[in-house]
């Protein structure tokens, strides 16, 4: 029986052709053998040749062009997989003698098919050295797959040199192995140099093609010509791409929808490029196509190849091949006159292109009927409607209607060969509605020039308004809206304006010689309408104001040096009704000219000089008569107030009046006084608080500070001791005596750490009415007695002072009742201990009260 591995190359067949074209091969029994493009016959599965060890197969060869078929019988015979590789060779010397030389051990690559299902270990080849005839050798292999990860895939018999594989191989994991063969003697000495063994894993078609995506997405514009590229699909095969196992072929299995043709697309079977093959792509009819693409290995052989499929979605993109069309030929709208930014009508269109794209969005324009540009048509990008809007006021009295011609286009030009149809043009009829318009003053504002000083009742001008509603018989009435100085009035019927007060250019309401008055004109329409107009009056100056001395007040030292003061004049009028001025001292009083002289410097200034050497401190009023240069000059006598004061060496006044005037005003003085008053109140409150504190301190001195009183107080030392664990004594002794004589026990000292068995006569007894000063002596005597007590335990114990016993007839002090106490005692001594004990002495020593 002959056993052959799967995919082992068995032989080669070839046919010749005069044209040297490619020949297709095929084996008659395709279940056991296959043949490649180059004529190599290989086994498709593990074979078992029984009997003669031969197999006869018929191989066909076909010319792909002429379709001519030739065939030949291929006889497959058994071959024993045993190879002897000589280690040495004989070389003839130049002198004719023989010499054995050593050469490298060269083994051709060993081909092993992957995924073998044979019994393992499966023998591959036997390796022998020609030196194992006269000695025993040991063979071994090293390298990845033998003694290196992955280990134990290949093993070799150390005695026979048989190389075997222990498990199926996977070419997609490791495509080849590089091992080294070693031959050593029994002592481990190297007999020959190591040689390399290359084991190639022969690929089997054990992997299906895998598409890189489950769903491929592509797009193509509608109306594309045949041959337009759409997209590329890609598939990969893990098998050897150099063999038919990894050579893929693509084809389209189905197309959905099959409109307008079932073959709108084709695919390049080798590259996977999808192109269009038919015209008629229309997005408005079919928005997308779904193709099922199949990839098959073995160069697309449907019998032996493995296949896989993927889905391709081709979206038909929109182009502007549909112009916008109006939904009706004529639109209607109306708008009131004088209204702007008002929508008159909504123009609607339809467009079959993809919504909200530039091929769908419409652009409207008026091509006729609006020569003055009173309308515009912006686009509502949500609805694609045209909004006919008024952008300039329209006068009903001039135009009562409009007939507009409107055209709609897309944002992008139409595709080549597409033209605008008649439906892309429409007519819009707009009717203008009349409203009651406000009367209009003309001109507005109206300017007039007149002199100031006009008397009341003077007629200035007529300011009238026109009613734009010429076709309505309406009456206009006038009224005054704004007249800050209340100088004018207007006739409500004819609009005549006259004065009711004297016009004064120097009024604070006049700015830059202009005075503005606003009037209103109202009609009697329903509803009434009104308009305003402004009258601008330019007032011309007249000489109606006399000049005054400036500054009105000056200062001068008692002995001035220099003794001159420069003055000028102030006149509200304008030139030439103001300066130059004439200055002159008044004749009265008579001492003015004796004390002062006035010299003219120029037309604007004069110099007042003291005629005498000095003046006493005080205020002097010097009358000065000033005359302006008006056409009718005006004169006025004004008084210059001269303050004469004492001056320092700098010539500045130092009198108190100047200091107060310069630095301390009335508000400052009041603030200083308030601060002084507040300070005095604070001082008074502090004194009262100190007195009250002294009184409280004196009252407290009458009482004894409880912290200073050491009589009958418990002193806390915060010392608790170590606990009962570290005290080795009988705790039963630390109890209060419970068996005392029924008679009253005298005040004294006793121990609480033992039960009394006899009278404590050795402890001192305090008198019934001790003096406060004997308390210290009493305590020291008690401590001394306790130290000398032979019955005292050898540890610190508690001494109780003034112990009255557990059966006191007095009961609780809270009852304030002592009638049951045995014996009468004198409690008057408590009164000597201070005010706090005086009440206690009254309670116990005061008898029935």
JSON list of C-alpha atoms in Angstrom, two decimals, residues 586-691:
[
{"chain": "A", "resi": 586, "resn": "UNK", "atom": "CA", "xyz": [-19.17, 158.56, 39.19]},
{"chain": "A", "resi": 587, "resn": "UNK", "atom": "CA", "xyz": [-19.31, 162.03, 40.63]},
{"chain": "A", "resi": 588, "resn": "UNK", "atom": "CA", "xyz": [-21.04, 160.98, 43.81]},
{"chain": "A", "resi": 589, "resn": "UNK", "atom": "CA", "xyz": [-20.13, 160.40, 46.50]},
{"chain": "A", "resi": 590, "resn": "UNK", "atom": "CA", "xyz": [-17.49, 163.07, 46.50]},
{"chain": "A", "resi": 591, "resn": "UNK", "atom": "CA", "xyz": [-14.80, 161.03, 48.28]},
{"chain": "A", "resi": 592, "resn": "UNK", "atom": "CA", "xyz": [-14.67, 158.61, 45.35]},
{"chain": "A", "resi": 593, "resn": "UNK", "atom": "CA", "xyz": [-12.68, 160.90, 43.15]},
{"chain": "A", "resi": 594, "resn": "UNK", "atom": "CA", "xyz": [-10.51, 161.95, 46.12]},
{"chain": "A", "resi": 595, "resn": "UNK", "atom": "CA", "xyz": [-9.48, 158.35, 46.89]},
{"chain": "A", "resi": 596, "resn": "UNK", "atom": "CA", "xyz": [-9.51, 156.74, 43.43]},
{"chain": "A", "resi": 597, "resn": "UNK", "atom": "CA", "xyz": [-8.54, 157.43, 39.87]},
{"chain": "A", "resi": 598, "resn": "UNK", "atom": "CA", "xyz": [-9.69, 155.44, 36.76]},
{"chain": "A", "resi": 599, "resn": "UNK", "atom": "CA", "xyz": [-7.50, 155.29, 33.65]},
{"chain": "A", "resi": 600, "resn": "UNK", "atom": "CA", "xyz": [-8.55, 153.68, 30.35]},
{"chain": "A", "resi": 601, "resn": "UNK", "atom": "CA", "xyz": [-6.12, 151.05, 29.06]},
{"chain": "A", "resi": 602, "resn": "UNK", "atom": "CA", "xyz": [-7.97, 150.09, 25.86]},
{"chain": "A", "resi": 603, "resn": "UNK", "atom": "CA", "xyz": [-11.50, 149.55, 24.66]},
{"chain": "A", "resi": 604, "resn": "UNK", "atom": "CA", "xyz": [-11.91, 146.53, 26.90]},
{"chain": "A", "resi": 605, "resn": "UNK", "atom": "CA", "xyz": [-9.92, 147.30, 30.08]},
{"chain": "A", "resi": 606, "resn": "UNK", "atom": "CA", "xyz": [-9.43, 150.18, 32.55]},
{"chain": "A", "resi": 607, "resn": "UNK", "atom": "CA", "xyz": [-7.15, 150.57, 35.58]},
{"chain": "A", "resi": 608, "resn": "UNK", "atom": "CA", "xyz": [-8.45, 151.60, 39.02]},
{"chain": "A", "resi": 609, "resn": "UNK", "atom": "CA", "xyz": [-5.69, 153.18, 41.10]},
{"chain": "A", "resi": 610, "resn": "UNK", "atom": "CA", "xyz": [-5.64, 154.34, 44.75]},
{"chain": "A", "resi": 611, "resn": "UNK", "atom": "CA", "xyz": [-4.96, 158.05, 44.90]},
{"chain": "A", "resi": 612, "resn": "UNK", "atom": "CA", "xyz": [-3.87, 158.07, 48.58]},
{"chain": "A", "resi": 613, "resn": "UNK", "atom": "CA", "xyz": [-1.09, 156.04, 50.22]},
{"chain": "A", "resi": 614, "resn": "UNK", "atom": "CA", "xyz": [-3.20, 153.64, 52.26]},
{"chain": "A", "resi": 615, "resn": "UNK", "atom": "CA", "xyz": [-6.71, 152.70, 53.34]},
{"chain": "A", "resi": 616, "resn": "UNK", "atom": "CA", "xyz": [-8.02, 151.17, 56.51]},
{"chain": "A", "resi": 617, "resn": "UNK", "atom": "CA", "xyz": [-9.19, 147.60, 56.35]},
{"chain": "A", "resi": 618, "resn": "UNK", "atom": "CA", "xyz": [-12.79, 147.29, 55.24]},
{"chain": "A", "resi": 619, "resn": "UNK", "atom": "CA", "xyz": [-15.09, 147.01, 52.24]},
{"chain": "A", "resi": 620, "resn": "UNK", "atom": "CA", "xyz": [-15.40, 149.89, 49.81]},
{"chain": "A", "resi": 621, "resn": "UNK", "atom": "CA", "xyz": [-17.89, 150.25, 46.96]},
{"chain": "A", "resi": 622, "resn": "UNK", "atom": "CA", "xyz": [-16.59, 152.27, 44.03]},
{"chain": "A", "resi": 623, "resn": "UNK", "atom": "CA", "xyz": [-19.29, 153.43, 41.53]},
{"chain": "A", "resi": 624, "resn": "UNK", "atom": "CA", "xyz": [-18.13, 153.13, 37.91]},
{"chain": "A", "resi": 625, "resn": "UNK", "atom": "CA", "xyz": [-20.17, 154.22, 34.90]},
{"chain": "A", "resi": 626, "resn": "UNK", "atom": "CA", "xyz": [-19.62, 152.08, 31.76]},
{"chain": "A", "resi": 627, "resn": "UNK", "atom": "CA", "xyz": [-20.98, 152.83, 28.27]},
{"chain": "A", "resi": 628, "resn": "UNK", "atom": "CA", "xyz": [-21.08, 150.33, 25.36]},
{"chain": "A", "resi": 629, "resn": "UNK", "atom": "CA", "xyz": [-20.68, 151.00, 21.62]},
{"chain": "A", "resi": 630, "resn": "UNK", "atom": "CA", "xyz": [-24.18, 150.21, 20.38]},
{"chain": "A", "resi": 631, "resn": "UNK", "atom": "CA", "xyz": [-25.97, 152.21, 17.71]},
{"chain": "A", "resi": 632, "resn": "UNK", "atom": "CA", "xyz": [-27.93, 153.62, 20.58]},
{"chain": "A", "resi": 633, "resn": "UNK", "atom": "CA", "xyz": [-25.29, 153.35, 23.35]},
{"chain": "A", "resi": 634, "resn": "UNK", "atom": "CA", "xyz": [-26.38, 152.13, 26.76]},
{"chain": "A", "resi": 635, "resn": "UNK", "atom": "CA", "xyz": [-24.76, 153.25, 30.00]},
{"chain": "A", "resi": 636, "resn": "UNK", "atom": "CA", "xyz": [-24.88, 151.79, 33.45]},
{"chain": "A", "resi": 637, "resn": "UNK", "atom": "CA", "xyz": [-23.37, 152.64, 36.82]},
{"chain": "A", "resi": 638, "resn": "UNK", "atom": "CA", "xyz": [-22.24, 149.52, 38.64]},
{"chain": "A", "resi": 639, "resn": "UNK", "atom": "CA", "xyz": [-20.39, 149.25, 41.90]},
{"chain": "A", "resi": 640, "resn": "UNK", "atom": "CA", "xyz": [-17.01, 147.61, 42.22]},
{"chain": "A", "resi": 641, "resn": "UNK", "atom": "CA", "xyz": [-16.67, 145.98, 45.65]},
{"chain": "A", "resi": 642, "resn": "UNK", "atom": "CA", "xyz": [-13.11, 146.52, 46.96]},
{"chain": "A", "resi": 643, "resn": "UNK", "atom": "CA", "xyz": [-11.97, 144.57, 50.04]},
{"chain": "A", "resi": 644, "resn": "UNK", "atom": "CA", "xyz": [-9.07, 146.28, 51.79]},
{"chain": "A", "resi": 645, "resn": "UNK", "atom": "CA", "xyz": [-7.20, 143.92, 54.14]},
{"chain": "A", "resi": 646, "resn": "UNK", "atom": "CA", "xyz": [-3.88, 143.32, 55.88]},
{"chain": "A", "resi": 647, "resn": "UNK", "atom": "CA", "xyz": [-1.41, 141.50, 53.68]},
{"chain": "A", "resi": 648, "resn": "UNK", "atom": "CA", "xyz": [1.64, 139.35, 54.25]},
{"chain": "A", "resi": 649, "resn": "UNK", "atom": "CA", "xyz": [4.99, 139.87, 52.56]},
{"chain": "A", "resi": 650, "resn": "UNK", "atom": "CA", "xyz": [3.64, 138.08, 49.46]},
{"chain": "A", "resi": 651, "resn": "UNK", "atom": "CA", "xyz": [0.82, 140.59, 49.14]},
{"chain": "A", "resi": 652, "resn": "UNK", "atom": "CA", "xyz": [-1.92, 138.12, 50.14]},
{"chain": "A", "resi": 653, "resn": "UNK", "atom": "CA", "xyz": [-4.68, 138.91, 52.61]},
{"chain": "A", "resi": 654, "resn": "UNK", "atom": "CA", "xyz": [-4.27, 137.23, 56.01]},
{"chain": "A", "resi": 655, "resn": "UNK", "atom": "CA", "xyz": [-7.39, 138.38, 57.84]},
{"chain": "A", "resi": 656, "resn": "UNK", "atom": "CA", "xyz": [-9.71, 135.76, 59.38]},
{"chain": "A", "resi": 657, "resn": "UNK", "atom": "CA", "xyz": [-12.51, 136.63, 57.06]},
{"chain": "A", "resi": 658, "resn": "UNK", "atom": "CA", "xyz": [-10.38, 135.67, 54.05]},
{"chain": "A", "resi": 659, "resn": "UNK", "atom": "CA", "xyz": [-9.31, 132.40, 55.69]},
{"chain": "A", "resi": 660, "resn": "UNK", "atom": "CA", "xyz": [-12.89, 131.48, 56.45]},
{"chain": "A", "resi": 661, "resn": "UNK", "atom": "CA", "xyz": [-14.02, 132.44, 52.99]},
{"chain": "A", "resi": 662, "resn": "UNK", "atom": "CA", "xyz": [-11.16, 130.58, 51.33]},
{"chain": "A", "resi": 663, "resn": "UNK", "atom": "CA", "xyz": [-11.02, 127.37, 53.35]},
{"chain": "A", "resi": 664, "resn": "UNK", "atom": "CA", "xyz": [-13.91, 126.86, 55.78]},
{"chain": "A", "resi": 665, "resn": "UNK", "atom": "CA", "xyz": [-17.42, 127.10, 54.50]},
{"chain": "A", "resi": 666, "resn": "UNK", "atom": "CA", "xyz": [-20.63, 126.84, 56.47]},
{"chain": "A", "resi": 667, "resn": "UNK", "atom": "CA", "xyz": [-20.92, 123.09, 55.89]},
{"chain": "A", "resi": 668, "resn": "UNK", "atom": "CA", "xyz": [-17.38, 122.52, 57.13]},
{"chain": "A", "resi": 669, "resn": "UNK", "atom": "CA", "xyz": [-17.95, 124.52, 60.29]},
{"chain": "A", "resi": 670, "resn": "UNK", "atom": "CA", "xyz": [-21.19, 122.63, 61.03]},
{"chain": "A", "resi": 671, "resn": "UNK", "atom": "CA", "xyz": [-19.42, 119.29, 60.57]},
{"chain": "A", "resi": 672, "resn": "UNK", "atom": "CA", "xyz": [-16.68, 120.32, 63.00]},
{"chain": "A", "resi": 673, "resn": "UNK", "atom": "CA", "xyz": [-19.24, 121.37, 65.61]},
{"chain": "A", "resi": 674, "resn": "UNK", "atom": "CA", "xyz": [-21.11, 118.05, 65.28]},
{"chain": "A", "resi": 675, "resn": "UNK", "atom": "CA", "xyz": [-17.87, 116.11, 65.80]},
{"chain": "A", "resi": 676, "resn": "UNK", "atom": "CA", "xyz": [-17.09, 118.12, 68.93]},
{"chain": "A", "resi": 677, "resn": "UNK", "atom": "CA", "xyz": [-20.56, 117.43, 70.35]},
{"chain": "A", "resi": 678, "resn": "UNK", "atom": "CA", "xyz": [-20.27, 113.69, 69.68]},
{"chain": "A", "resi": 679, "resn": "UNK", "atom": "CA", "xyz": [-16.87, 113.60, 71.39]},
{"chain": "A", "resi": 680, "resn": "UNK", "atom": "CA", "xyz": [-18.28, 115.34, 74.48]},
{"chain": "A", "resi": 681, "resn": "UNK", "atom": "CA", "xyz": [-21.18, 112.87, 74.67]},
{"chain": "A", "resi": 682, "resn": "UNK", "atom": "CA", "xyz": [-18.78, 109.93, 74.48]},
{"chain": "A", "resi": 683, "resn": "UNK", "atom": "CA", "xyz": [-16.67, 111.37, 77.30]},
{"chain": "A", "resi": 684, "resn": "UNK", "atom": "CA", "xyz": [-19.79, 111.87, 79.44]},
{"chain": "A", "resi": 685, "resn": "UNK", "atom": "CA", "xyz": [-20.94, 108.27, 78.87]},
{"chain": "A", "resi": 686, "resn": "UNK", "atom": "CA", "xyz": [-17.49, 106.97, 79.82]},
{"chain": "A", "resi": 687, "resn": "UNK", "atom": "CA", "xyz": [-17.49, 108.92, 83.08]},
{"chain": "A", "resi": 688, "resn": "UNK", "atom": "CA", "xyz": [-20.97, 107.62, 83.99]},
{"chain": "A", "resi": 689, "resn": "UNK", "atom": "CA", "xyz": [-19.88, 104.04, 83.27]},
{"chain": "A", "resi": 690, "resn": "UNK", "atom": "CA", "xyz": [-16.80, 104.41, 85.49]},
{"chain": "A", "resi": 691, "resn": "UNK", "atom": "CA", "xyz": [-18.92, 105.71, 88.37]}
]
